[in-house]
Structures are given as structure tokens and as C-alpha cells.
Coordinates of C-alpha atoms and ligand atoms in Angstrom, one line a residue:
M1 CA 10.3 -6.9 -23.5
K2 CA 6.8 -5.5 -24.2
T3 CA 5.8 -1.9 -23.6
P4 CA 2.5 -1.1 -21.8
Q5 CA 1.1 -0.3 -25.3
D6 CA 2.3 -3.7 -26.6
Y7 CA 0.7 -5.4 -23.6
L8 CA -2.7 -3.7 -24.2
A9 CA -2.5 -4.6 -27.9
S10 CA -1.8 -8.2 -27.1
L11 CA -4.8 -8.4 -24.9
R12 CA -7.0 -7.0 -27.7
T13 CA -5.9 -9.9 -30.0
M14 CA -7.2 -12.5 -27.6
K15 CA -10.8 -13.4 -27.9
R16 CA -11.7 -14.8 -24.5
R17 CA -15.2 -15.4 -23.0
V18 CA -15.8 -13.0 -20.1
Y19 CA -19.0 -12.3 -18.2
M20 CA -19.7 -9.4 -15.8
H21 CA -22.9 -8.1 -14.2
G22 CA -25.0 -10.5 -16.2
K23 CA -23.6 -9.7 -19.6
Q24 CA -20.9 -11.0 -21.9
I25 CA -18.0 -8.5 -22.2
N26 CA -16.4 -8.4 -25.6
D27 CA -14.0 -5.5 -25.1
I28 CA -12.1 -6.1 -21.9
V29 CA -9.4 -3.5 -22.5
D30 CA -11.6 -0.5 -22.7
N31 CA -14.2 -1.6 -20.2
P32 CA -14.3 1.2 -17.5
I33 CA -14.7 -1.3 -14.6
I34 CA -12.0 -3.7 -15.8
R35 CA -9.5 -1.1 -17.2
P36 CA -8.0 0.1 -13.8
S37 CA -6.9 -3.5 -13.1
T38 CA -5.4 -3.7 -16.6
N39 CA -3.5 -0.5 -15.9
S40 CA -2.0 -2.0 -12.8
V41 CA -0.6 -4.9 -14.8
A42 CA 0.5 -2.4 -17.5
M43 CA 2.6 -0.7 -14.8
T44 CA 4.8 -3.9 -14.6
Y45 CA 5.7 -3.3 -18.2
Y46 CA 6.2 0.4 -17.8
L47 CA 8.6 0.2 -14.9
A48 CA 10.8 -2.3 -16.9
Q49 CA 11.2 0.4 -19.6
L50 CA 12.5 3.0 -17.2
D51 CA 16.3 3.4 -16.7
E52 CA 15.9 4.1 -13.0
Y53 CA 14.2 0.8 -12.3
Q54 CA 16.2 -1.5 -14.5
D55 CA 17.9 -3.2 -11.6
L56 CA 14.5 -4.0 -9.9
A57 CA 12.1 -4.4 -12.8
T58 CA 14.3 -6.5 -15.2
A59 CA 16.6 -9.5 -14.8
K60 CA 18.8 -11.7 -16.9
S61 CA 17.1 -14.9 -18.0
H62 CA 19.1 -18.0 -16.7
L63 CA 17.8 -19.8 -19.8
N64 CA 19.5 -17.7 -22.5
G65 CA 21.0 -14.6 -20.9
N66 CA 18.4 -12.2 -22.4
M67 CA 17.1 -9.3 -20.4
I68 CA 13.6 -10.1 -19.3
N69 CA 10.9 -8.6 -17.2
R70 CA 11.5 -9.6 -13.5
F71 CA 7.9 -10.8 -13.4
T72 CA 8.9 -13.8 -15.6
H73 CA 12.3 -14.5 -13.9
I74 CA 13.3 -17.7 -12.1
Q75 CA 15.0 -16.6 -8.9
Q76 CA 18.7 -17.7 -9.1
N77 CA 19.9 -16.5 -5.7
K78 CA 18.8 -14.7 -2.5
E79 CA 19.3 -11.3 -4.1
D80 CA 16.7 -12.2 -6.7
L81 CA 14.3 -13.1 -3.9
L82 CA 15.0 -9.8 -2.2
K83 CA 14.6 -7.8 -5.4
K84 CA 11.2 -9.4 -6.0
V85 CA 9.9 -8.1 -2.6
Q86 CA 11.4 -4.7 -3.3
L87 CA 9.8 -4.6 -6.7
L88 CA 6.4 -5.5 -5.3
R89 CA 6.7 -2.7 -2.8
L90 CA 7.5 -0.3 -5.5
M91 CA 4.6 -1.6 -7.6
G92 CA 2.2 -1.2 -4.6
Q93 CA 3.3 2.4 -4.2
K94 CA 2.8 3.1 -7.9
T95 CA -0.7 1.6 -8.2
A96 CA -2.2 1.4 -4.6
S97 CA -3.7 -1.8 -5.7
C98 CA -3.1 -5.5 -6.5
F99 CA -1.1 -5.5 -9.7
Q100 CA -1.9 -9.2 -10.2
R101 CA 1.3 -10.4 -12.0
C102 CA 3.1 -11.9 -8.9
A103 CA 1.0 -15.0 -8.4
G104 CA 1.9 -16.2 -11.9
L105 CA 5.6 -15.4 -11.2
D106 CA 5.4 -17.4 -8.0
A107 CA 3.7 -20.3 -9.9
L108 CA 6.5 -20.2 -12.5
N109 CA 9.2 -20.5 -9.8
T110 CA 7.3 -23.3 -8.0
L111 CA 6.8 -25.4 -11.1
Y112 CA 10.4 -24.9 -12.2
S113 CA 11.6 -26.8 -9.1
V114 CA 8.6 -29.2 -8.7
T115 CA 8.7 -30.5 -12.3
Y116 CA 12.4 -31.1 -11.9
D117 CA 11.8 -33.1 -8.7
I118 CA 8.9 -35.1 -10.1
D119 CA 11.0 -36.2 -13.1
R120 CA 13.8 -37.5 -10.8
V121 CA 11.3 -39.8 -9.0
H122 CA 8.8 -40.7 -11.8
N123 CA 11.0 -40.6 -14.9
T124 CA 8.7 -38.2 -16.5
N125 CA 9.6 -35.2 -18.7
Y126 CA 7.6 -32.4 -17.1
H127 CA 10.6 -30.2 -16.5
S128 CA 11.5 -30.0 -20.2
N129 CA 7.8 -29.3 -21.0
F130 CA 7.9 -26.6 -18.4
V131 CA 11.2 -25.0 -19.5
K132 CA 9.9 -24.8 -23.0
F133 CA 6.8 -23.0 -21.7
L134 CA 8.9 -20.7 -19.5
N135 CA 11.1 -19.7 -22.4
Y136 CA 7.9 -18.8 -24.4
V137 CA 6.6 -16.7 -21.4
Q138 CA 9.9 -14.9 -21.0
E139 CA 10.4 -14.3 -24.7
E140 CA 6.9 -13.0 -25.2
D141 CA 6.8 -11.2 -21.8
L142 CA 3.5 -12.7 -20.8
V143 CA 1.2 -12.4 -17.8
C144 CA 0.3 -15.7 -16.2
D145 CA -2.6 -16.3 -13.9
A146 CA -1.8 -18.9 -11.1
A147 CA -5.0 -20.8 -10.9
M148 CA -4.8 -22.8 -7.6
T149 CA -8.0 -22.4 -5.5
D150 CA -10.8 -24.8 -6.4
P151 CA -14.4 -24.0 -5.3
K152 CA -14.2 -26.9 -2.8
G153 CA -17.9 -27.4 -2.2
N154 CA -18.4 -29.1 1.2
R155 CA -15.1 -28.2 2.8
S156 CA -15.3 -31.1 5.3
L157 CA -15.0 -33.5 2.3
S158 CA -12.1 -34.4 0.1
P159 CA -12.3 -34.0 -3.7
L160 CA -13.4 -37.6 -4.2
Q161 CA -16.1 -37.4 -1.5
Q162 CA -17.8 -34.3 -3.1
V163 CA -21.4 -34.8 -4.4
D164 CA -20.2 -33.1 -7.6
P165 CA -16.8 -34.3 -8.7
D166 CA -16.1 -31.0 -10.6
L167 CA -15.9 -29.0 -7.4
Y168 CA -12.2 -29.7 -7.7
L169 CA -10.6 -29.3 -11.1
R170 CA -9.8 -32.8 -12.5
I171 CA -8.7 -34.8 -15.5
V172 CA -11.8 -36.4 -17.2
E173 CA -10.0 -38.0 -20.1
Q174 CA -6.5 -38.8 -21.2
N175 CA -5.3 -39.8 -24.7
E176 CA -2.2 -39.8 -26.9
E177 CA -2.5 -36.1 -27.7
G178 CA -3.1 -34.9 -24.2
I179 CA -5.6 -34.5 -21.3
I180 CA -9.1 -33.1 -21.0
V181 CA -9.9 -31.3 -17.8
R182 CA -13.1 -30.0 -16.2
G183 CA -13.7 -27.8 -13.1
A184 CA -13.2 -24.3 -12.0
K185 CA -10.7 -22.1 -10.1
A186 CA -12.1 -19.4 -7.9
H187 CA -10.7 -15.9 -6.7
Q188 CA -8.4 -15.8 -9.7
T189 CA -6.4 -12.6 -9.4
G190 CA -5.9 -10.8 -12.7
A191 CA -7.2 -13.7 -14.7
I192 CA -8.9 -11.6 -17.3
N193 CA -5.7 -9.5 -17.8
S194 CA -3.6 -12.7 -18.2
H195 CA -2.3 -14.3 -21.4
E196 CA -1.8 -17.7 -19.9
I197 CA -3.6 -19.6 -17.2
I198 CA -1.3 -21.9 -15.1
V199 CA -3.4 -24.5 -13.2
V200 CA -2.0 -26.3 -10.1
P201 CA -3.7 -28.4 -7.4
T202 CA -5.1 -26.6 -4.5
A203 CA -4.2 -29.1 -1.7
S204 CA -2.1 -32.0 -0.8
L205 CA -3.8 -35.1 -2.2
N206 CA -3.8 -38.8 -1.3
S207 CA -2.9 -41.4 -3.8
E208 CA -6.5 -42.2 -4.7
A209 CA -7.1 -38.6 -6.0
K210 CA -4.8 -39.0 -9.0
A211 CA -7.3 -37.3 -11.4
Y212 CA -7.0 -34.1 -9.3
A213 CA -3.2 -34.0 -9.2
V214 CA -2.8 -32.0 -12.4
A215 CA -0.8 -29.0 -13.4
F216 CA -0.7 -27.4 -16.9
A217 CA -0.9 -24.1 -18.7
V218 CA -3.3 -23.0 -21.4
P219 CA -3.7 -19.6 -23.3
A220 CA -6.5 -17.6 -21.7
D221 CA -8.6 -17.8 -25.0
T222 CA -8.5 -21.6 -25.2
I223 CA -11.8 -23.1 -26.2
G224 CA -13.8 -24.1 -23.1
V225 CA -12.3 -21.6 -20.8
S226 CA -14.5 -18.8 -19.6
F227 CA -14.4 -16.1 -16.9
I228 CA -17.0 -14.5 -14.6
Y229 CA -15.8 -11.2 -13.1
G230 CA -16.0 -10.8 -9.3
R231 CA -17.9 -8.0 -7.8
Q232 CA -16.0 -5.4 -5.7
P233 CA -17.4 -2.8 -3.3
S234 CA -18.5 0.4 -5.0
D235 CA -17.4 -1.0 -8.4
L236 CA -20.1 1.0 -10.2
R237 CA -18.7 4.3 -8.9
R238 CA -16.2 4.1 -11.7
L239 CA -19.0 4.7 -14.1
V240 CA -20.2 7.9 -12.4
D241 CA -17.6 10.5 -11.4
N242 CA -13.9 10.7 -11.1
W243 CA -13.6 12.3 -7.7
D244 CA -15.6 9.7 -5.9
V245 CA -13.5 6.8 -7.1
G246 CA -10.4 7.6 -5.0
N247 CA -8.1 5.7 -7.2
R248 CA -9.4 6.2 -10.7
K249 CA -6.5 4.9 -12.6
F250 CA -5.6 1.6 -10.9
G251 CA -7.3 -1.4 -9.3
G252 CA -7.2 -5.2 -9.1
H253 CA -9.7 -7.9 -10.0
E254 CA -10.6 -11.5 -9.3
A255 CA -12.6 -13.8 -11.4
L256 CA -14.1 -17.3 -11.4
V257 CA -12.3 -19.2 -14.2
I258 CA -14.3 -22.2 -15.6
F259 CA -12.9 -25.1 -17.6
E260 CA -15.5 -27.0 -19.6
N261 CA -13.8 -30.1 -21.0
V262 CA -10.6 -28.2 -22.0
F263 CA -8.0 -30.0 -24.0
V264 CA -4.4 -29.6 -22.9
P265 CA -1.7 -31.0 -25.2
W266 CA 1.0 -33.2 -23.4
E267 CA 3.7 -30.6 -24.0
R268 CA 1.7 -28.2 -21.7
V269 CA 1.2 -30.7 -18.9
F270 CA 3.5 -30.3 -15.8
M271 CA 1.9 -32.9 -13.5
C272 CA -0.5 -35.7 -14.2
G273 CA -1.4 -38.0 -11.3
E274 CA 1.7 -37.6 -9.2
T275 CA -0.2 -37.1 -5.9
D276 CA 3.1 -37.5 -3.9
F277 CA 4.3 -34.1 -5.2
T278 CA 1.1 -32.2 -4.5
R279 CA 2.0 -31.2 -1.0
V280 CA 5.4 -29.9 -1.9
L281 CA 3.9 -28.0 -4.8
V282 CA 1.3 -26.3 -2.6
E283 CA 3.9 -25.5 0.1
R284 CA 6.4 -24.0 -2.2
F285 CA 3.8 -21.9 -4.0
A286 CA 2.4 -20.7 -0.7
G287 CA 5.9 -19.9 0.6
Y288 CA 6.7 -17.7 -2.4
H289 CA 3.4 -16.0 -2.4
R290 CA 3.2 -15.4 1.3
A291 CA 6.5 -13.6 1.1
S292 CA 5.3 -11.6 -1.8
Y293 CA 2.6 -10.0 0.4
G294 CA 5.5 -8.5 2.5
G295 CA 6.2 -6.4 -0.6
C296 CA 2.9 -5.5 -2.3
K297 CA 0.9 -4.8 0.8
T298 CA 3.6 -2.5 2.3
G299 CA 3.7 -0.5 -0.9
V300 CA -0.1 0.0 -0.7
G301 CA 0.5 0.7 3.1
D302 CA 2.9 3.5 2.1
V303 CA 0.1 5.1 0.0
L304 CA -2.3 4.7 2.9
I305 CA 0.1 6.3 5.4
G306 CA 0.7 9.2 3.0
T307 CA -3.0 9.6 2.6
A308 CA -3.6 9.7 6.4
A309 CA -0.8 12.3 6.8
K310 CA -2.2 14.4 4.1
I311 CA -5.7 14.4 5.5
A312 CA -4.3 15.3 8.9
H313 CA -2.4 18.2 7.3
H314 CA -5.5 19.5 5.6
S315 CA -7.4 19.2 8.8
G316 CA -4.8 21.3 10.6
V317 CA -3.8 18.6 13.1
D318 CA -0.6 17.2 11.6
N319 CA 1.5 18.6 14.5
S320 CA -0.8 17.2 17.2
S321 CA 1.1 14.6 19.3
H322 CA -1.6 11.9 19.1
I323 CA -1.8 12.2 15.3
Q324 CA 2.0 11.9 15.1
D325 CA 1.9 8.9 17.4
K326 CA -0.7 7.2 15.2
L327 CA 1.3 7.8 12.0
V328 CA 4.4 6.4 13.6
E329 CA 2.5 3.3 14.7
M330 CA 1.3 2.8 11.1
V331 CA 4.8 3.0 9.8
H332 CA 6.0 0.6 12.5
L333 CA 3.4 -2.0 11.4
N334 CA 4.0 -1.5 7.8
E335 CA 7.8 -1.8 8.1
T336 CA 7.3 -4.9 10.2
L337 CA 5.5 -6.5 7.3
F338 CA 8.3 -5.5 4.9
S339 CA 10.9 -6.9 7.3
C340 CA 9.2 -10.3 7.2
G341 CA 9.3 -10.3 3.4
I342 CA 12.9 -9.3 3.4
A343 CA 13.8 -11.8 6.1
S344 CA 12.2 -14.7 4.4
S345 CA 14.2 -13.8 1.2
T346 CA 17.5 -13.3 3.1
F347 CA 17.2 -16.8 4.6
G348 CA 16.2 -18.4 1.2
N349 CA 17.5 -21.8 0.1
R350 CA 18.7 -23.4 -3.1
L351 CA 16.4 -26.2 -4.5
N352 CA 17.5 -29.2 -6.5
A353 CA 16.6 -27.6 -9.7
G354 CA 19.0 -24.7 -8.9
N355 CA 16.5 -21.9 -8.2
Y356 CA 15.9 -20.4 -4.8
I357 CA 13.0 -20.5 -2.4
V358 CA 12.2 -18.2 0.5
D359 CA 12.4 -19.5 4.1
T360 CA 9.0 -21.1 4.5
L361 CA 8.6 -20.5 8.2
L362 CA 9.4 -16.8 7.9
A363 CA 7.2 -16.5 4.8
N364 CA 4.2 -17.9 6.7
V365 CA 4.9 -15.5 9.7
C366 CA 5.0 -12.7 7.1
K367 CA 1.6 -13.6 5.7
L368 CA 0.0 -14.2 9.1
N369 CA 1.1 -10.6 10.0
V370 CA -0.4 -9.4 6.7
T371 CA -3.8 -10.9 7.8
R372 CA -3.8 -8.5 10.7
F373 CA -1.6 -5.4 10.4
P374 CA -3.4 -3.8 7.4
F375 CA -6.6 -3.7 9.5
E376 CA -4.9 -1.9 12.3
I377 CA -3.2 0.5 9.9
S378 CA -6.6 1.2 8.2
R379 CA -8.3 1.7 11.6
L380 CA -5.7 4.3 12.6
A381 CA -6.0 6.0 9.2
Q382 CA -9.8 6.1 9.6
E383 CA -9.4 7.5 13.2
I384 CA -7.2 10.3 11.9
C385 CA -9.6 11.1 9.1
G386 CA -12.8 11.3 11.2
G387 CA -16.4 10.7 10.2
L388 CA -16.1 12.5 6.9
L389 CA -14.9 9.3 5.4
V390 CA -18.5 8.1 5.3
T391 CA -20.5 11.3 5.5
L392 CA -18.9 13.5 2.8
P393 CA -21.5 14.3 0.1
A394 CA -20.9 13.1 -3.5
A395 CA -18.6 14.8 -6.0
E396 CA -21.7 15.8 -8.0
D397 CA -22.9 17.8 -4.9
F398 CA -19.6 19.7 -4.8
K399 CA -20.0 20.4 -8.5
S400 CA -23.7 21.3 -8.4
P401 CA -24.7 25.0 -8.6
L402 CA -27.4 24.2 -6.0
T403 CA -25.0 22.8 -3.3
G404 CA -21.4 23.3 -4.4
E405 CA -20.8 26.7 -2.8
I406 CA -22.3 25.7 0.6
L407 CA -20.3 22.5 0.6
Y408 CA -17.0 24.3 -0.1
K409 CA -17.8 26.7 2.7
Y410 CA -18.6 24.0 5.3
F411 CA -16.1 21.4 4.3
Q412 CA -13.2 23.8 3.7
A413 CA -9.7 22.6 4.5
A414 CA -7.4 24.2 7.1
N415 CA -6.0 26.1 4.2
E416 CA -9.1 27.0 2.2
E417 CA -7.6 26.6 -1.3
D418 CA -6.7 22.9 -0.4
T419 CA -10.3 21.8 0.0
E420 CA -10.4 19.7 -3.2
E421 CA -7.1 18.1 -2.2
K422 CA -8.6 17.2 1.1
I423 CA -11.7 15.7 -0.5
K424 CA -9.7 13.7 -2.9
A425 CA -7.4 12.3 -0.2
I426 CA -10.5 11.3 1.8
R427 CA -11.9 9.5 -1.2
L428 CA -8.6 7.7 -1.7
L429 CA -8.8 6.6 2.0
E430 CA -12.3 5.4 1.4
Y431 CA -11.1 3.5 -1.7
L432 CA -8.3 1.8 0.2
T433 CA -10.2 0.9 3.4
I434 CA -13.9 0.5 2.3
G435 CA -14.0 0.6 -1.5
P436 CA -12.5 -1.5 -4.2
G437 CA -9.0 -1.1 -2.8
A438 CA -10.2 -2.7 0.5
A439 CA -10.8 -5.9 -1.5
C440 CA -7.0 -5.9 -2.1
Y441 CA -5.6 -4.3 1.0
L442 CA -7.9 -5.9 3.6
T443 CA -9.9 -8.9 2.5
E444 CA -7.3 -10.2 0.2
S445 CA -4.8 -9.7 3.0
V446 CA -6.8 -12.2 5.0
H447 CA -7.5 -14.8 2.3
G448 CA -5.1 -14.4 -0.5
A449 CA -2.2 -16.9 -0.6
G450 CA -4.2 -18.9 2.0
S451 CA -6.3 -17.9 4.9
P452 CA -4.8 -17.4 8.4
Q453 CA -5.4 -20.9 9.5
A454 CA -3.3 -22.2 6.6
Q455 CA -0.4 -20.2 7.9
K456 CA -0.9 -21.4 11.4
I457 CA -0.8 -25.0 10.2
M458 CA 2.5 -24.4 8.4
I459 CA 4.0 -22.5 11.3
R460 CA 3.1 -25.3 13.7
R461 CA 4.7 -27.8 11.3
L462 CA 7.9 -25.8 10.8
A463 CA 8.3 -24.5 14.4
N464 CA 10.3 -27.5 15.6
F465 CA 8.8 -27.7 19.1
P466 CA 11.0 -30.6 20.2
E467 CA 14.1 -28.5 19.6
K468 CA 12.6 -25.7 21.6
I469 CA 11.9 -28.1 24.4
N470 CA 15.5 -29.3 24.3
I471 CA 16.9 -25.8 24.6
C472 CA 14.5 -25.2 27.5
Q473 CA 15.8 -28.3 29.2
Y474 CA 19.4 -27.3 28.7
I475 CA 18.8 -24.1 30.6
Y476 CA 17.2 -25.7 33.7
K477 CA 19.3 -28.9 33.9
D478 CA 21.9 -28.6 36.5
N479 CA 24.9 -29.7 34.4
N480 CA 28.3 -28.1 34.7
L481 CA 29.1 -25.6 32.0
P482 CA 31.7 -26.9 29.5
W483 CA 34.3 -24.4 30.7
E484 CA 33.7 -25.5 34.3
E485 CA 34.4 -29.2 33.8
Ligands
SF4_1 FE1 0.8 -9.6 -6.3 FE2 0.1 -8.8 -3.9 FE3 -1.8 -9.0 -5.8 FE4 -0.7 -11.2 -4.8 S1 -2.0 -9.7 -3.7 S2 -1.0 -10.8 -6.9 S3 1.4 -10.5 -4.3 S4 -0.1 -7.6 -5.8
FE2 FE1 -3.2 -12.3 -4.0

């Protein structure tokens, strides 16, 4: 398994094409805007090195029995599903951000079963292609980006109806050596910190859209692949002063990943035209990833609750009954999210390929709650903090000989020597609920792993309304009870 240092060194050896703020970035590892997100991924390597986290952060590969990082593991039972959610909560607590490595893990688990199922029906050999790739990912301890979401253009139109056919990633050519693909994938979490890009279709496709039914993996520095870094709120604060950043060390990122006639050899292709399996692929990936949010977001929620409690303490109101009530409400909401992630894992099922998947209905309920509860938790935290969250002068003003003394006087904490602690906690709350952290904790909670409407469609499909109607009828029908006959 790689150490964090090995991971950073491995990124330095990859020469990928990255653009940010109008410029090409050559050194991604030491870039001050990107580095916090790289640190978050590095934490996945660090925890796997520590004795106390061996059980959660590592696993035994089912391919060869070697110990591997759990972020590359194919889940073999319900316990593996549970440990993943627990690991993600721990990671959220350690980074207070999106640590980016789980979407790739969820794509690995999805493709493991879907390639197996495609081969049974179509007599293809995608599963052996995939297992070879998986073995490489586990042995090299790699980070994979799960590239699913296409730009989609006019969303009322299908891929084939778009004015520009590249608005969904597609196969433009196919020959004896492999395929050539063109298109883009948007909102790619951690793409610039990844070694491999795993591409899968974004939606269930009809049989005419064969060119769009494509899954494959390419190294992130493959010719023709480029990245444009996504803007985050207050991202330039990282260039100015440490105090004002809130979470200086960690962060997340998203990027647009562009594929300009990229060649993929056949051994890296995991689906090529099998539109009949696009729906199950999308649903399994969504199930895994929607349950993941019951882990990562609760870990970040733990940090947020601790931050609100600390601010209350430094304001001298921690024993007030209404503050206590708000903090308890935040915990209740946060643990409800965790419960959904745990429940969907506990009710997991074995697939034909032998690996396990979460209960899809409960995973969708989990994610639908995630689209809502972090907002209420954030609202309560902001209420506890008060207006200083958006009116506190900058760190430079606190450090300035012109204004520092007066600011320390008027913004002093309940216990005067805690003033800096109070300011830092307020800045962390700003980071999490307004700044770059809000991109992960709030907006990504709405749209990551599919927007709320996608979960509602799945919940409707899986709810089994006829059965509910039957059990309703049983109650009101005037039949004798079995023990009364
Ligand atoms: Fe992992 Fe959560 Fe980020 Fe998705 S949002 S990649 S589950 S940390
Ligand atoms: Fe996400």
C-alpha cells in the first residue's frame, strides 16, 4: 500500500493537462488552491498506515488475499458495506471535506458485477478485462475518478437528439486495437487528484444509442484527456491568509474532464454498445454512491456540530437551553443520515458476480435526506453563531497594528484569552456553510450522486405501491382472522 508521500510522488510523475483560472497548471501537487483537495485524498493513504484504523481503512483483496486499501476493495459481504460507510464518516471527520476517493470505489464495485452480468448475456469478455484492471488498481493502490455525468446540453433531448453529438461522451471509431471516444464528463470529483479515469454512461439508453453505451478506464495523463478546474466560493482566500480560510489543510474539488479523440485499447473497455445494461449500471452505481453520502456527510456534520458547540462556548451561551436544544437537533439530523447509510448496508444483497450491493431503496432514502438535512444543520449552526459569521473583519485587520488591538477588545470571547480560538471556529463555520466547504457539504449534497428528483424516481420505482395497497385492503376487509376460523 502507498504512503501519503508515495501518493504525492506518484501524482508528480503524471504529466496531465490541467487548466485553472485561465492558465495551464503544470505543478498540480504544490498548487495552493488544489493542494487542500490532494491532502484530503492523501488522508485515505495515511489512515491505512495507522494500526488503530487497520480494520476500517484496509481490507483483504478477494483476488489474491493481499492487504489493500479499502478504497480499492470489492465488497464481499454486508460487513464490508458497513465498514465502508464507517470509514467514510471517519474520513469526513478527519478532513471536513470531500475526500474524493469513494466515487471511484463505487464505480469499481459497480463494474465488477455489471461486466460479469454483460458477459453472461452477450458472450463478451469485459469481466476479465475489468478484473485485470482491478488487480492493477489494488496492487498500485490507485485513486480512480468515476466519470459518469455528461454535460447533457438540452436536457429535454436524448443523446442522439442533441444538436452537438459530443454533449454525451461517445464512441467515434472502433478498430482492431480498441475504440476512440470523444466528449466530456462534468462535475468530476477529485479528477485532478486521480491516477485513473473510469468512464461509465450517465443514463439508461435505448438500443439506438449504442455509441453512448461505453465504459472504460484510462490513465489520467492519457493523450487527449484534459481537465478544467471548477471554481469554488472564496477559493482565492487560500492565497491570502491562513486564518480566513477556515479549513486550510483540506478541501475537495471538481473538474470538467474533456476527451478529445482518446484511444482506449480493448483490454481497458468494459462496455461497448450493450445499451441493455446501461440502466442496471446507473442504478447500481447510484445505490452505492447514495449510501456513501450517509457516511461522508455525517463525518463533516460531526465537525460542523463541534464547531457550533465551540462557538457557543466562546460566546458564553453553551449552557443556554435553546442552544442545547439546537445542538441536539443537529445531532439528531446527522445521526439520521448515518442510520440510513448503515441501514442500506445492513440490508445489502449478494449479486451474481459474488460481491454485495446496498439496499437500493434505503440508499435512495439516505441520499434524499442528505439533500435536505445538511441545510437544516447548517442553518442551526449559523443561528447559534450569530451575525459575526458574515461581519467579522479579515484576519489582516486582527493582525494590523492599526486595528488589531481594537478588534481584540470588541470581539473578545467570553474568556478573553480564547478570542483567537473563537475567530478560527467562526471561520471554519464560514468555510463549511458558505465557503469552499459548502460546495461539498451543501451543494454537492443536493446534486452529487444524482439530484433529488433522481432519488424520487427510484423511490417511486422501488416503493411497491401495489403491495402497500394490498396490506391496506387486508386491514379493512371484513375477513375472519385465521385463528377465528
Ligand atoms: Fe466521497 Fe462523499 Fe466526496 Fe462522494 S461526496 S466522493 S462519497 S466524500
Ligand atoms: Fe460526490
